[in-house]
Amino acid sequence: MANLQTFTDKDNGKPFFIQSLTEPILVKLTGNQTTGYAWQVAKSLVVEKTGEDTVTGEHFVIDRTYEAKSGVGAGGVFVFKCTPIKALSPGEYYYLKFVYRRPWESENDAENIMYTLKLRA
């Protein structure tokens, strides 16, 4: 995963050109799952939950992992690998939205991050 295009919390709301029709995209979001909060794919993008940390959307299969920092209660980074289901169309817009919430809380009240992606024509 060395040369994959990567987005972080700091890229929230910015439009981006993506480089490849078929290569995965990485999204790295800081958080602390020891507090009960976790970054999740927004429900509006999920077509099917296909595993504990895997969802399938209209355009991407998204796998989530968590990289903890050392120390009790220390935060870490949620890493989402977003793999296109089929080749993306040049010039089309694609959206990735993530919410930071506890499982019992409403998505409407959660902090969110959204990326607008467009494949270079």
Coordinates of C-alpha atoms in Angstrom, one line a residue:
M1 CA 0.0 0.0 0.0
A2 CA 3.0 2.3 -0.4
N3 CA 1.9 4.5 -3.3
L4 CA -1.8 4.7 -2.6
Q5 CA -3.5 8.1 -2.7
T6 CA -4.2 8.9 1.0
F7 CA -6.6 11.4 2.6
T8 CA -6.6 12.5 6.3
D9 CA -8.8 14.6 8.7
K10 CA -7.1 17.7 7.4
D11 CA -8.5 17.1 3.9
N12 CA -12.1 17.3 5.0
G13 CA -14.4 19.1 2.6
K14 CA -11.8 19.6 -0.1
P15 CA -12.4 18.3 -3.6
F16 CA -9.8 15.9 -4.9
F17 CA -8.8 14.4 -8.2
I18 CA -8.1 10.7 -8.0
Q19 CA -5.5 9.1 -10.2
S20 CA -6.6 5.6 -10.9
L21 CA -9.7 3.8 -12.2
T22 CA -9.1 0.7 -10.1
E23 CA -6.5 1.4 -7.3
P24 CA -7.7 1.6 -3.7
I25 CA -7.7 4.9 -1.8
L26 CA -6.7 5.2 1.8
V27 CA -8.4 7.4 4.4
K28 CA -6.7 7.9 7.7
L29 CA -8.7 9.5 10.5
T30 CA -7.4 10.1 14.1
G31 CA -9.6 9.0 16.9
N32 CA -9.6 7.1 20.2
Q33 CA -11.7 3.9 20.3
T34 CA -11.0 3.5 24.0
T35 CA -13.6 6.2 24.6
G36 CA -16.3 4.2 22.7
Y37 CA -16.1 6.5 19.7
A38 CA -15.1 5.1 16.3
W39 CA -15.0 6.4 12.8
Q40 CA -17.5 4.6 10.6
V41 CA -18.7 4.8 7.0
A42 CA -21.8 6.9 6.8
K43 CA -24.9 4.7 6.5
S44 CA -26.0 6.6 3.4
L45 CA -23.1 5.1 1.6
V46 CA -23.6 1.5 2.8
V47 CA -25.4 -0.9 0.5
E48 CA -24.4 -4.0 2.5
K49 CA -22.3 -4.8 5.6
T50 CA -20.2 -7.7 4.4
G51 CA -18.0 -8.3 7.5
E52 CA -17.3 -7.0 11.0
D53 CA -15.2 -4.1 9.6
T54 CA -16.1 -4.3 5.9
V55 CA -19.0 -2.6 4.1
T56 CA -20.0 -2.6 0.4
G57 CA -21.3 0.7 -1.1
E58 CA -22.4 1.6 -4.6
H59 CA -18.9 2.3 -5.8
F60 CA -16.4 1.0 -3.2
V61 CA -15.7 -1.9 -0.8
I62 CA -14.4 -0.3 2.3
D63 CA -12.3 -2.2 4.9
R64 CA -11.6 -0.6 8.3
T65 CA -8.6 -1.2 10.6
Y66 CA -7.3 0.6 13.7
E67 CA -3.7 1.4 14.5
A68 CA -3.4 2.1 18.2
K69 CA -0.6 4.2 19.7
S70 CA 1.2 2.8 22.7
G71 CA 0.0 3.6 26.2
V72 CA -3.2 3.1 28.1
G73 CA -6.1 5.2 26.7
A74 CA -3.9 6.5 23.9
G75 CA -5.7 7.4 20.6
G76 CA -4.8 6.0 17.3
V77 CA -5.7 6.1 13.6
F78 CA -8.6 4.5 11.9
V79 CA -7.6 3.4 8.4
F80 CA -10.1 2.8 5.6
K81 CA -9.1 1.1 2.5
C82 CA -11.6 2.1 -0.2
T83 CA -11.4 -0.3 -3.2
P84 CA -13.5 0.5 -6.3
I85 CA -16.0 -2.2 -7.1
K86 CA -15.6 -1.6 -10.8
A87 CA -13.5 0.9 -12.8
L88 CA -14.6 4.4 -12.0
S89 CA -15.7 6.7 -14.8
P90 CA -13.5 9.7 -15.7
G91 CA -15.1 13.0 -15.0
E92 CA -17.7 11.6 -12.6
Y93 CA -17.9 12.6 -8.9
Y94 CA -17.7 10.1 -6.1
Y95 CA -18.3 10.7 -2.4
L96 CA -16.9 9.2 0.8
K97 CA -18.4 10.2 4.1
F98 CA -17.3 9.1 7.6
V99 CA -18.9 9.7 11.0
Y100 CA -17.2 9.7 14.4
R101 CA -19.7 8.4 17.0
R102 CA -20.5 5.7 19.5
P103 CA -22.7 2.8 18.3
W104 CA -25.8 3.9 20.2
E105 CA -25.7 7.6 19.0
S106 CA -27.4 9.1 16.1
E107 CA -25.4 9.7 13.0
N108 CA -27.1 13.1 12.6
D109 CA -25.4 14.5 15.7
A110 CA -21.9 13.0 15.0
E111 CA -18.8 14.7 13.8
N112 CA -18.4 13.9 10.1
I113 CA -15.8 14.1 7.3
M114 CA -16.6 14.1 3.7
Y115 CA -14.4 13.8 0.6
T116 CA -15.5 14.7 -2.9
L117 CA -13.5 12.7 -5.5
K118 CA -13.3 13.1 -9.2
L119 CA -11.4 10.9 -11.5
R120 CA -9.1 12.8 -13.9
A121 CA -10.6 12.7 -17.4

